[in-house]
Structures are given as C-alpha cells and as structure tokens.
mmCIF file of C-alpha atoms and ligand atoms in Angstrom:
data_model
loop_
_atom_site.group_PDB
_atom_site.id
_atom_site.type_symbol
_atom_site.label_atom_id
_atom_site.label_comp_id
_atom_site.label_asym_id
_atom_site.label_seq_id
_atom_site.Cartn_x
_atom_site.Cartn_y
_atom_site.Cartn_z
ATOM 1 C CA MET A 1 17.726 -5.788 25.848
ATOM 2 C CA ALA A 2 15.914 -9.116 25.930
ATOM 3 C CA ASN A 3 12.969 -8.101 28.060
ATOM 4 C CA LYS A 4 13.016 -4.370 28.256
ATOM 5 C CA LEU A 5 11.296 -2.508 25.438
ATOM 6 C CA MET A 6 13.253 0.102 23.586
ATOM 7 C CA ASP A 7 11.666 3.526 23.993
ATOM 8 C CA LYS A 8 9.666 4.980 21.157
ATOM 9 C CA LYS A 9 12.093 7.678 20.049
ATOM 10 C CA GLU A 10 15.044 5.312 19.961
ATOM 11 C CA PHE A 11 12.996 2.755 18.029
ATOM 12 C CA TYR A 12 11.932 5.310 15.396
ATOM 13 C CA ASP A 13 15.428 6.800 15.090
ATOM 14 C CA LYS A 14 16.990 3.393 14.493
ATOM 15 C CA LEU A 15 14.252 1.913 12.342
ATOM 16 C CA LYS A 16 14.339 4.891 10.022
ATOM 17 C CA ASN A 17 17.936 3.947 9.143
ATOM 18 C CA ILE A 18 16.932 0.462 8.024
ATOM 19 C CA PRO A 19 16.175 0.291 4.287
ATOM 20 C CA LYS A 20 12.570 -0.793 3.903
ATOM 21 C CA ALA A 21 10.104 -1.795 1.198
ATOM 22 C CA GLU A 22 6.410 -0.974 1.221
ATOM 23 C CA ILE A 23 4.216 -2.967 -1.138
ATOM 24 C CA HIS A 24 0.620 -1.994 -0.300
ATOM 25 C CA LEU A 25 0.047 1.707 -0.545
ATOM 26 C CA HIS A 26 -2.261 3.817 -2.674
ATOM 27 C CA ILE A 27 -0.692 6.822 -4.344
ATOM 28 C CA GLU A 28 -4.001 8.724 -4.157
ATOM 29 C CA ALA A 29 -3.751 8.426 -0.375
ATOM 30 C CA LEU A 30 -0.281 9.970 -0.175
ATOM 31 C CA PRO A 31 -0.748 13.720 -0.750
ATOM 32 C CA SER A 32 0.946 15.720 1.995
ATOM 33 C CA ARG A 33 -1.360 18.066 3.885
ATOM 34 C CA LYS A 34 0.567 20.963 2.341
ATOM 35 C CA PHE A 35 -0.209 19.630 -1.123
ATOM 36 C CA VAL A 36 -3.864 19.078 -0.166
ATOM 37 C CA SER A 37 -3.949 22.731 0.921
ATOM 38 C CA LYS A 38 -2.626 23.737 -2.489
ATOM 39 C CA LEU A 39 -5.192 21.605 -4.330
ATOM 40 C CA LEU A 40 -8.222 22.584 -2.248
ATOM 41 C CA SER A 41 -7.455 26.292 -1.927
ATOM 42 C CA ARG A 42 -7.775 26.652 -5.713
ATOM 43 C CA GLN A 43 -11.498 26.137 -5.262
ATOM 44 C CA ASP A 44 -11.890 27.533 -1.744
ATOM 45 C CA PRO A 45 -9.339 29.927 -0.171
ATOM 46 C CA LYS A 46 -10.259 28.789 3.343
ATOM 47 C CA TYR A 47 -7.969 25.797 2.750
ATOM 48 C CA LYS A 48 -4.943 28.089 2.731
ATOM 49 C CA ASP A 49 -5.366 27.871 6.488
ATOM 50 C CA MET A 50 -3.838 24.551 7.543
ATOM 51 C CA ALA A 51 -6.285 24.252 10.440
ATOM 52 C CA ASN A 52 -9.051 23.779 7.860
ATOM 53 C CA VAL A 53 -6.987 21.166 6.041
ATOM 54 C CA ASP A 54 -6.399 19.319 9.314
ATOM 55 C CA GLU A 55 -10.156 19.405 9.824
ATOM 56 C CA VAL A 56 -10.617 17.467 6.540
ATOM 57 C CA PHE A 57 -8.606 14.611 8.046
ATOM 58 C CA THR A 58 -10.319 14.603 11.436
ATOM 59 C CA TYR A 59 -12.840 11.772 11.518
ATOM 60 C CA ASP A 60 -13.489 8.474 13.147
ATOM 61 C CA ASN A 61 -15.758 6.622 10.782
ATOM 62 C CA LEU A 62 -15.743 5.184 7.307
ATOM 63 C CA THR A 63 -18.329 7.573 5.828
ATOM 64 C CA GLN A 64 -16.313 10.643 6.787
ATOM 65 C CA PHE A 65 -13.156 8.975 5.514
ATOM 66 C CA ILE A 66 -14.803 8.409 2.134
ATOM 67 C CA GLN A 67 -16.032 12.026 2.082
ATOM 68 C CA ALA A 68 -12.495 13.269 2.723
ATOM 69 C CA PHE A 69 -11.108 10.929 0.070
ATOM 70 C CA LEU A 70 -13.602 12.145 -2.530
ATOM 71 C CA LEU A 71 -13.041 15.796 -1.606
ATOM 72 C CA VAL A 72 -9.303 15.457 -2.199
ATOM 73 C CA GLN A 73 -9.720 13.332 -5.321
ATOM 74 C CA GLY A 74 -12.172 15.888 -6.743
ATOM 75 C CA ALA A 75 -9.578 18.633 -6.254
ATOM 76 C CA PHE A 76 -7.288 17.165 -8.914
ATOM 77 C CA LYS A 77 -7.933 19.531 -11.797
ATOM 78 C CA GLU A 78 -5.347 18.500 -14.366
ATOM 79 C CA PRO A 79 -3.068 15.550 -14.991
ATOM 80 C CA GLU A 80 -0.087 17.706 -14.014
ATOM 81 C CA ASP A 81 -1.357 17.566 -10.416
ATOM 82 C CA PHE A 82 -0.084 13.990 -10.362
ATOM 83 C CA ALA A 83 3.475 15.290 -10.535
ATOM 84 C CA GLY A 84 2.808 17.137 -7.249
ATOM 85 C CA LEU A 85 1.275 14.001 -5.796
ATOM 86 C CA MET A 86 4.404 12.007 -6.607
ATOM 87 C CA GLU A 87 6.470 14.720 -4.861
ATOM 88 C CA SER A 88 4.390 14.134 -1.726
ATOM 89 C CA ALA A 89 4.992 10.403 -2.094
ATOM 90 C CA ARG A 90 8.725 11.034 -2.316
ATOM 91 C CA ASP A 91 8.709 12.954 0.987
ATOM 92 C CA TYR A 92 6.771 10.141 2.652
ATOM 93 C CA LEU A 93 9.206 7.501 1.409
ATOM 94 C CA ILE A 94 12.256 9.482 2.549
ATOM 95 C CA ASP A 95 10.741 10.198 5.991
ATOM 96 C CA ASN A 96 10.219 6.477 6.542
ATOM 97 C CA GLY A 97 13.473 5.165 5.136
ATOM 98 C CA ILE A 98 11.666 3.342 2.332
ATOM 99 C CA VAL A 99 13.920 2.503 -0.601
ATOM 100 C CA TYR A 100 11.497 0.442 -2.683
ATOM 101 C CA ALA A 101 7.744 0.866 -3.096
ATOM 102 C CA GLU A 102 5.016 -0.811 -5.103
ATOM 103 C CA MET A 103 2.137 1.668 -5.273
ATOM 104 C CA PHE A 104 -1.413 1.266 -6.433
ATOM 105 C CA PHE A 105 -3.010 3.774 -8.737
ATOM 106 C CA ALA A 106 -6.708 3.468 -9.618
ATOM 107 C CA PRO A 107 -7.249 5.330 -12.872
ATOM 108 C CA THR A 108 -10.999 4.850 -13.361
ATOM 109 C CA ALA A 109 -12.210 7.978 -11.515
ATOM 110 C CA PHE A 110 -9.825 10.119 -13.560
ATOM 111 C CA LEU A 111 -10.586 8.434 -16.868
ATOM 112 C CA LYS A 112 -14.231 9.270 -16.161
ATOM 113 C CA LYS A 113 -13.199 12.939 -16.063
ATOM 114 C CA GLY A 114 -12.054 12.493 -19.649
ATOM 115 C CA TRP A 115 -8.333 12.424 -18.879
ATOM 116 C CA GLN A 116 -6.008 10.219 -20.885
ATOM 117 C CA PHE A 117 -4.253 7.310 -19.177
ATOM 118 C CA GLU A 118 -1.021 8.063 -21.058
ATOM 119 C CA GLN A 119 -1.072 11.684 -19.934
ATOM 120 C CA ILE A 120 -1.338 10.723 -16.249
ATOM 121 C CA MET A 121 1.269 7.977 -16.589
ATOM 122 C CA ASP A 122 3.716 10.308 -18.327
ATOM 123 C CA PHE A 123 3.722 12.551 -15.224
ATOM 124 C CA PHE A 124 4.145 9.563 -12.915
ATOM 125 C CA VAL A 125 6.915 7.971 -14.954
ATOM 126 C CA LYS A 126 8.866 11.221 -15.249
ATOM 127 C CA LYS A 127 8.751 11.691 -11.470
ATOM 128 C CA ILE A 128 9.585 8.034 -10.794
ATOM 129 C CA ASP A 129 12.727 8.421 -12.921
ATOM 130 C CA GLU A 130 13.654 11.682 -11.187
ATOM 131 C CA ILE A 131 13.196 10.209 -7.709
ATOM 132 C CA TYR A 132 15.340 7.213 -8.586
ATOM 133 C CA GLU A 133 18.104 9.433 -9.952
ATOM 134 C CA LYS A 134 18.042 11.896 -7.063
ATOM 135 C CA ASP A 135 17.168 9.740 -4.071
ATOM 136 C CA HIS A 136 17.837 6.140 -5.182
ATOM 137 C CA ILE A 137 14.297 5.196 -4.237
ATOM 138 C CA LYS A 138 12.671 2.800 -6.658
ATOM 139 C CA ILE A 139 8.919 3.093 -7.243
ATOM 140 C CA ARG A 140 6.832 0.701 -9.309
ATOM 141 C CA LEU A 141 3.109 0.965 -10.040
ATOM 142 C CA LEU A 142 0.328 -1.596 -9.813
ATOM 143 C CA ILE A 143 -2.809 -0.470 -11.607
ATOM 144 C CA ASP A 144 -5.903 -1.024 -9.470
ATOM 145 C CA VAL A 145 -8.506 -2.222 -11.966
ATOM 146 C CA SER A 146 -11.134 -2.092 -9.141
ATOM 147 C CA ARG A 147 -13.960 -4.358 -8.026
ATOM 148 C CA THR A 148 -16.325 -1.368 -8.027
ATOM 149 C CA PHE A 149 -16.851 -0.733 -11.741
ATOM 150 C CA GLY A 150 -17.224 -4.214 -13.207
ATOM 151 C CA ALA A 151 -15.209 -6.520 -15.430
ATOM 152 C CA GLU A 152 -15.497 -4.503 -18.631
ATOM 153 C CA ASN A 153 -13.964 -1.461 -16.937
ATOM 154 C CA ALA A 154 -11.237 -3.662 -15.455
ATOM 155 C CA GLN A 155 -10.391 -5.126 -18.866
ATOM 156 C CA ASN A 156 -10.319 -1.600 -20.260
ATOM 157 C CA ASN A 157 -7.808 -0.632 -17.551
ATOM 158 C CA LEU A 158 -5.715 -3.682 -18.401
ATOM 159 C CA ASP A 159 -5.762 -2.798 -22.107
ATOM 160 C CA LEU A 160 -4.493 0.695 -21.266
ATOM 161 C CA VAL A 161 -1.657 -0.788 -19.189
ATOM 162 C CA LEU A 162 -0.628 -3.089 -22.036
ATOM 163 C CA LYS A 163 -0.824 -0.312 -24.587
ATOM 164 C CA TYR A 164 1.240 2.057 -22.427
ATOM 165 C CA ASN A 165 3.822 -0.693 -22.036
ATOM 166 C CA SER A 166 6.193 0.746 -19.440
ATOM 167 C CA ASP A 167 8.493 -1.145 -17.081
ATOM 168 C CA LYS A 168 7.305 1.249 -14.359
ATOM 169 C CA ILE A 169 3.910 -0.503 -14.371
ATOM 170 C CA ILE A 170 4.532 -4.047 -13.200
ATOM 171 C CA GLY A 171 1.045 -5.415 -12.708
ATOM 172 C CA ILE A 172 -2.543 -5.070 -11.645
ATOM 173 C CA GLY A 173 -4.470 -5.078 -8.376
ATOM 174 C CA LEU A 174 -8.100 -5.383 -7.380
ATOM 175 C CA GLY A 175 -9.231 -2.784 -4.846
ATOM 176 C CA GLY A 176 -12.610 -1.141 -4.458
ATOM 177 C CA ALA A 177 -15.782 -2.646 -3.015
ATOM 178 C CA GLU A 178 -15.072 -6.276 -2.122
ATOM 179 C CA ILE A 179 -18.753 -6.993 -1.438
ATOM 180 C CA LYS A 180 -19.907 -5.562 -4.774
ATOM 181 C CA GLY A 181 -17.308 -7.200 -6.985
ATOM 182 C CA PRO A 182 -16.645 -10.891 -6.306
ATOM 183 C CA ALA A 183 -13.447 -12.355 -7.739
ATOM 184 C CA ALA A 184 -15.295 -14.623 -10.192
ATOM 185 C CA GLU A 185 -16.216 -11.574 -12.294
ATOM 186 C CA TYR A 186 -12.557 -10.739 -12.838
ATOM 187 C CA LYS A 187 -11.316 -14.201 -13.725
ATOM 188 C CA ASP A 188 -10.782 -13.457 -17.425
ATOM 189 C CA VAL A 189 -9.117 -10.098 -16.783
ATOM 190 C CA TYR A 190 -6.627 -11.786 -14.448
ATOM 191 C CA ALA A 191 -6.008 -14.622 -16.892
ATOM 192 C CA ASN A 192 -5.290 -12.035 -19.583
ATOM 193 C CA ALA A 193 -2.926 -10.151 -17.292
ATOM 194 C CA LYS A 194 -1.072 -13.366 -16.496
ATOM 195 C CA LYS A 195 -0.791 -14.216 -20.183
ATOM 196 C CA ALA A 196 0.673 -10.776 -20.794
ATOM 197 C CA GLY A 197 3.329 -11.403 -18.120
ATOM 198 C CA LEU A 198 1.992 -8.932 -15.546
ATOM 199 C CA CYS A 199 2.115 -9.418 -11.763
ATOM 200 C CA ARG A 200 -1.229 -9.897 -10.040
ATOM 201 C CA VAL A 201 -2.394 -9.021 -6.539
ATOM 202 C CA ALA A 202 -5.872 -8.626 -5.051
ATOM 203 C CA HIS A 203 -7.408 -6.991 -2.008
ATOM 204 C CA ALA A 204 -9.407 -9.764 -0.338
ATOM 205 C CA GLY A 205 -10.550 -10.778 3.131
ATOM 206 C CA GLU A 206 -10.615 -7.128 4.159
ATOM 207 C CA ASP A 207 -14.382 -6.720 4.099
ATOM 208 C CA VAL A 208 -15.566 -10.239 3.184
ATOM 209 C CA GLY A 209 -14.866 -13.624 4.802
ATOM 210 C CA PRO A 210 -12.215 -16.238 3.955
ATOM 211 C CA GLU A 211 -14.148 -17.374 0.855
ATOM 212 C CA SER A 212 -13.096 -14.128 -0.822
ATOM 213 C CA VAL A 213 -9.428 -14.972 -0.182
ATOM 214 C CA TRP A 214 -9.900 -18.511 -1.525
ATOM 215 C CA ASP A 215 -11.522 -17.078 -4.672
ATOM 216 C CA SER A 216 -8.692 -14.622 -5.210
ATOM 217 C CA ILE A 217 -6.207 -17.483 -5.012
ATOM 218 C CA LYS A 218 -8.133 -20.128 -6.957
ATOM 219 C CA LEU A 219 -9.933 -17.985 -9.546
ATOM 220 C CA LEU A 220 -7.573 -15.050 -10.001
ATOM 221 C CA ASP A 221 -4.273 -16.782 -9.272
ATOM 222 C CA ALA A 222 -3.324 -13.725 -7.194
ATOM 223 C CA GLN A 223 0.334 -13.828 -6.167
ATOM 224 C CA ARG A 224 -0.214 -11.794 -3.012
ATOM 225 C CA ILE A 225 -3.302 -10.968 -0.978
ATOM 226 C CA GLY A 226 -4.022 -7.410 0.155
ATOM 227 C CA HIS A 227 -5.098 -7.564 3.823
ATOM 228 C CA GLY A 228 -6.442 -11.139 3.873
ATOM 229 C CA ILE A 229 -7.261 -10.741 7.544
ATOM 230 C CA SER A 230 -10.495 -12.771 7.532
ATOM 231 C CA SER A 231 -8.338 -15.794 6.580
ATOM 232 C CA ILE A 232 -7.763 -16.246 10.300
ATOM 233 C CA GLN A 233 -11.301 -17.672 10.544
ATOM 234 C CA ASP A 234 -10.377 -20.626 8.334
ATOM 235 C CA GLU A 235 -7.627 -22.892 9.626
ATOM 236 C CA ASN A 236 -7.265 -24.676 6.289
ATOM 237 C CA LEU A 237 -6.772 -21.378 4.523
ATOM 238 C CA VAL A 238 -4.104 -20.240 6.991
ATOM 239 C CA LYS A 239 -2.290 -23.528 6.400
ATOM 240 C CA TYR A 240 -2.705 -23.143 2.635
ATOM 241 C CA LEU A 241 -1.243 -19.619 2.703
ATOM 242 C CA ALA A 242 1.713 -20.832 4.764
ATOM 243 C CA ASP A 243 2.346 -24.021 2.741
ATOM 244 C CA ASN A 244 2.067 -22.267 -0.604
ATOM 245 C CA LYS A 245 3.975 -19.187 0.510
ATOM 246 C CA ILE A 246 1.203 -16.796 -0.499
ATOM 247 C CA PRO A 247 2.074 -13.542 1.265
ATOM 248 C CA LEU A 248 -0.321 -11.176 3.000
ATOM 249 C CA GLU A 249 0.025 -7.407 2.675
ATOM 250 C CA ILE A 250 -1.056 -6.448 6.190
ATOM 251 C CA CYS A 251 -2.109 -2.881 6.991
ATOM 252 C CA PRO A 252 -2.849 -2.868 10.751
ATOM 253 C CA THR A 253 -4.116 0.691 11.275
ATOM 254 C CA SER A 254 -6.331 0.525 8.191
ATOM 255 C CA ASN A 255 -8.017 -2.628 9.515
ATOM 256 C CA VAL A 256 -8.659 -1.058 12.899
ATOM 257 C CA PHE A 257 -10.107 2.002 11.205
ATOM 258 C CA THR A 258 -12.614 0.027 9.121
ATOM 259 C CA LYS A 259 -13.407 -2.124 12.188
ATOM 260 C CA LYS A 260 -14.728 -5.003 10.107
ATOM 261 C CA TYR A 261 -12.599 -7.789 11.575
ATOM 262 C CA VAL A 262 -10.260 -6.000 13.972
ATOM 263 C CA GLN A 263 -11.360 -3.704 16.785
ATOM 264 C CA LYS A 264 -7.940 -2.777 18.128
ATOM 265 C CA ILE A 265 -4.307 -3.244 17.153
ATOM 266 C CA GLU A 266 -3.636 -5.630 20.040
ATOM 267 C CA GLU A 267 -6.114 -8.081 18.503
ATOM 268 C CA HIS A 268 -4.753 -7.901 14.958
ATOM 269 C CA PRO A 269 -4.317 -11.378 13.450
ATOM 270 C CA ILE A 270 -0.869 -10.512 12.076
ATOM 271 C CA ARG A 271 0.504 -12.063 15.274
ATOM 272 C CA PRO A 272 -1.139 -15.514 14.796
ATOM 273 C CA PHE A 273 -0.480 -15.373 11.033
ATOM 274 C CA PHE A 274 3.217 -14.868 11.703
ATOM 275 C CA ASP A 275 3.281 -17.596 14.354
ATOM 276 C CA LYS A 276 1.591 -20.071 11.993
ATOM 277 C CA GLY A 277 4.188 -19.490 9.300
ATOM 278 C CA VAL A 278 2.255 -17.213 6.921
ATOM 279 C CA ILE A 279 4.532 -14.738 5.154
ATOM 280 C CA VAL A 280 3.361 -11.338 6.351
ATOM 281 C CA THR A 281 4.438 -7.849 5.339
ATOM 282 C CA VAL A 282 3.550 -4.559 7.004
ATOM 283 C CA ASN A 283 2.122 -1.619 5.103
ATOM 284 C CA THR A 284 0.072 1.558 5.599
ATOM 285 C CA ASP A 285 -2.571 1.436 2.823
ATOM 286 C CA ASP A 286 -3.657 5.127 3.024
ATOM 287 C CA PRO A 287 -1.096 7.074 5.092
ATOM 288 C CA THR A 288 -2.499 10.607 4.786
ATOM 289 C CA PHE A 289 -6.075 9.538 5.399
ATOM 290 C CA PHE A 290 -5.329 7.258 8.366
ATOM 291 C CA ASN A 291 -2.666 9.603 9.694
ATOM 292 C CA VAL A 292 -0.185 6.767 9.894
ATOM 293 C CA ASN A 293 3.230 6.007 8.448
ATOM 294 C CA LEU A 294 5.314 2.878 8.069
ATOM 295 C CA LEU A 295 7.437 3.546 11.154
ATOM 296 C CA ASP A 296 4.211 3.800 13.205
ATOM 297 C CA GLU A 297 3.067 0.408 11.919
ATOM 298 C CA TYR A 298 6.329 -1.283 12.927
ATOM 299 C CA TRP A 299 6.063 0.439 16.307
ATOM 300 C CA ASN A 300 2.581 -1.081 16.633
ATOM 301 C CA LEU A 301 4.055 -4.529 16.026
ATOM 302 C CA TYR A 302 6.780 -3.951 18.569
ATOM 303 C CA SER A 303 4.878 -2.180 21.321
ATOM 304 C CA LYS A 304 1.406 -3.740 21.015
ATOM 305 C CA LEU A 305 1.789 -7.110 19.304
ATOM 306 C CA ASN A 306 4.865 -8.468 21.055
ATOM 307 C CA PHE A 307 7.006 -8.725 17.949
ATOM 308 C CA THR A 308 10.651 -8.994 18.940
ATOM 309 C CA LEU A 309 13.284 -6.987 17.104
ATOM 310 C CA ASP A 310 14.381 -10.143 15.277
ATOM 311 C CA GLU A 311 10.799 -10.761 14.173
ATOM 312 C CA ILE A 312 10.499 -7.180 12.956
ATOM 313 C CA LYS A 313 13.662 -7.619 10.951
ATOM 314 C CA GLN A 314 12.131 -10.745 9.400
ATOM 315 C CA VAL A 315 8.958 -8.829 8.442
ATOM 316 C CA ILE A 316 11.091 -6.091 6.860
ATOM 317 C CA ILE A 317 13.005 -8.689 4.838
ATOM 318 C CA ASN A 318 9.721 -10.384 3.850
ATOM 319 C CA ALA A 319 8.603 -7.227 2.032
ATOM 320 C CA PHE A 320 11.681 -7.335 -0.206
ATOM 321 C CA GLU A 321 11.402 -11.084 -0.704
ATOM 322 C CA VAL A 322 7.776 -11.041 -1.851
ATOM 323 C CA SER A 323 8.098 -7.860 -3.883
ATOM 324 C CA PHE A 324 8.069 -8.116 -7.659
ATOM 325 C CA MET A 325 11.618 -6.847 -8.169
ATOM 326 C CA PRO A 326 14.142 -9.107 -9.950
ATOM 327 C CA GLU A 327 15.684 -11.795 -7.696
ATOM 328 C CA ALA A 328 19.205 -10.372 -7.987
ATOM 329 C CA ASP A 329 17.961 -6.991 -6.737
ATOM 330 C CA LYS A 330 16.236 -8.627 -3.754
ATOM 331 C CA ALA A 331 19.513 -10.138 -2.591
ATOM 332 C CA LYS A 332 21.217 -6.755 -2.796
ATOM 333 C CA TYR A 333 18.529 -4.962 -0.819
ATOM 334 C CA ILE A 334 18.416 -7.703 1.836
ATOM 335 C CA GLU A 335 22.170 -7.481 2.244
ATOM 336 C CA GLU A 336 21.721 -3.743 2.862
ATOM 337 C CA VAL A 337 19.053 -4.479 5.489
ATOM 338 C CA ASN A 338 21.396 -6.865 7.296
ATOM 339 C CA LYS A 339 24.230 -4.366 7.209
ATOM 340 C CA ALA A 340 22.122 -1.480 8.503
ATOM 341 C CA TRP A 341 20.543 -3.714 11.145
ATOM 342 C CA GLY A 342 23.953 -4.661 12.510
ATOM 343 C CA LYS A 343 24.897 -1.002 12.829
ATOM 344 C CA ASN A 344 21.663 0.091 14.513
ATOM 345 C CA PHE A 345 20.275 -2.732 16.638
HETATM 346 ZN ZN1 ZN B 401 -5.479 -1.037 -0.086
#
C-alpha cells in the first residue's frame, strides 16, 4: 500500500484497535451532548430537544466557543455532576481506543462557586477507579492552575493538590490566557511543584510567540509543552526542543479553530516539527467543543499532512513514551501497540 491511501472507514476501523494514549485533553471539554442535554435542561427544558443542544455547539469563532464553554460550565450545579462528566469521558476514551489518558482539570471556576476541591476530587477519583476496574483504561489528572487568575490563585491550587495527596493527580498544568499570564509570574509555583515531586506541563506558544515557549522551559522547567506551535518561527528553539527531547502536545483541530498561527490543517507545523526531530504527540484539547476526536486527528495527519502509517505509529508510541506513567508500564503499553499494529496494518 506504499502509495495508495487507505480509505477513511478502513483507517478508522483499524486505528481504533490500536491502544492509544492521549495526554492533552480537558475534562471540562468532554461532556457528551446527551450529558449536556441533561445538565442544561435542568434550567431550561428546551435543551431536552437535542437539536437545541446541537445548536450550542454550532459556531465558527472563538467568542461563540467561549460562550458555549461558559454555558456548559455554568450548568454544573453540584459536585456530583462531575461523576456524570467522567462517565462521558469514559465513553469518549472507549470510542477512540484510548487506554491511557492524562486529563486537565481547572478547579478555579468551581472553587469560586464555593465548592470544595476534595469534594470534586472524590467524585473524580471514585470514577477513575471504577473505569480502571471495568474497562482497564487508566486516567490520571493534571490540575490546571491557570494563567488567568494570577500566581496566588495558582499557588492555592497547588496547595490543594498537595493536601489532597492522591496518586490520581500526577502534576500541574498552566492553561488559561497566555497573553495575560506570562510564565515569569508562575516561576515560584512551578519550583514548589517540582520540589514536591509533581510533574509539570504548560500551555505555551498557542497564542503567544516562541518567547513564551522559551520562558516555559527556562523559567518553569516544564517537562512538556502544550501546543508550542509558534516555536516553528524560531529555528534555535526547534533545535533545542529536538536536542533536549522536550515533547510537544499538538492539537491540530484546536489550532485551526483559534486561527492564531494555523489557518488550515494542511499548514500545521506538526509536519516540519516531526521532520526536524521534535517529539510530537497528537491530541484533541476540547473534543466536544471542537467536534473532534482522536481518530479524526490521526486521520488529519494521514490524509492531509502526508504522515505515513509508520510515522503515525511512531506518533502513537511517542504519547506513551512522554507520558508520566512509570517506565515499566510504558514498555508494556508499547509492546501492546506493536502487537496490535502487526495484526491490523
Ligand atoms: Zn489545552
């Protein structure tokens, strides 16, 4: 099949059978439309009609996306709703053949409602255990301490993580408004997280130039970069990422949606990053809100970015390799990938 592309259905059918890891995905962006209907119809019965729910997710610009996000987030009325959210996440993971996921959760908006961090986490942890027992899918959380609300809030989030002290929470991330919250402000929080033995990632180079990626590496000592796409503008940075094996968590559809550095998938810098030896992974960021799943993103690589099947296999393996699971577990998962690949491709 050297030159001829596999057709879409065959590609999806086979790829679904390959065990995969996803390491950049926000749990708040994973409610199924059915679950959104349940949440929203408690305040407005019109959302019992799925056509009105679909309408919520029909948009083509960032402002409407944010409106939809806030509408759904505002519909969470009690911490128990997070159990339902994790059920939605489970369905997503199963549908995409994902066996390991590192998910962001940004607690600040909910803490502002007066909810307790422990209460929310108890629902998450219970579901994470259940999903592992029932479906053998392992989920770990990264708490997004956010660039939006300042360093004091971020340190407060970190303190809550340390106090909760669960092996289900493996580290922290830095999402939110990249322009508003430069990395320098979060230097101490990240140093404290490192001291406490937590893993550290940061969204950077999604909405700000390569300097933001440099800062996240040099000032925050981030172990992986979320997006990092503006790095392509700085040859030295691309070389630094490759030489120092600092992985990028690439989310192609998300970047095309925000249109900051990428106007269409075909122009996504994941191709040159890969060719220049940067370790790239493929992720969805906000599946429900961008109407995309992990199989779609791999299809994008294959059908629009000229990734060969062997290269796709490498990207799949990368996600396990740069995940924060113990080394012995990585080897086991990668062996499973190789086995399944041999049977399917
Ligand atoms: Zn993200």
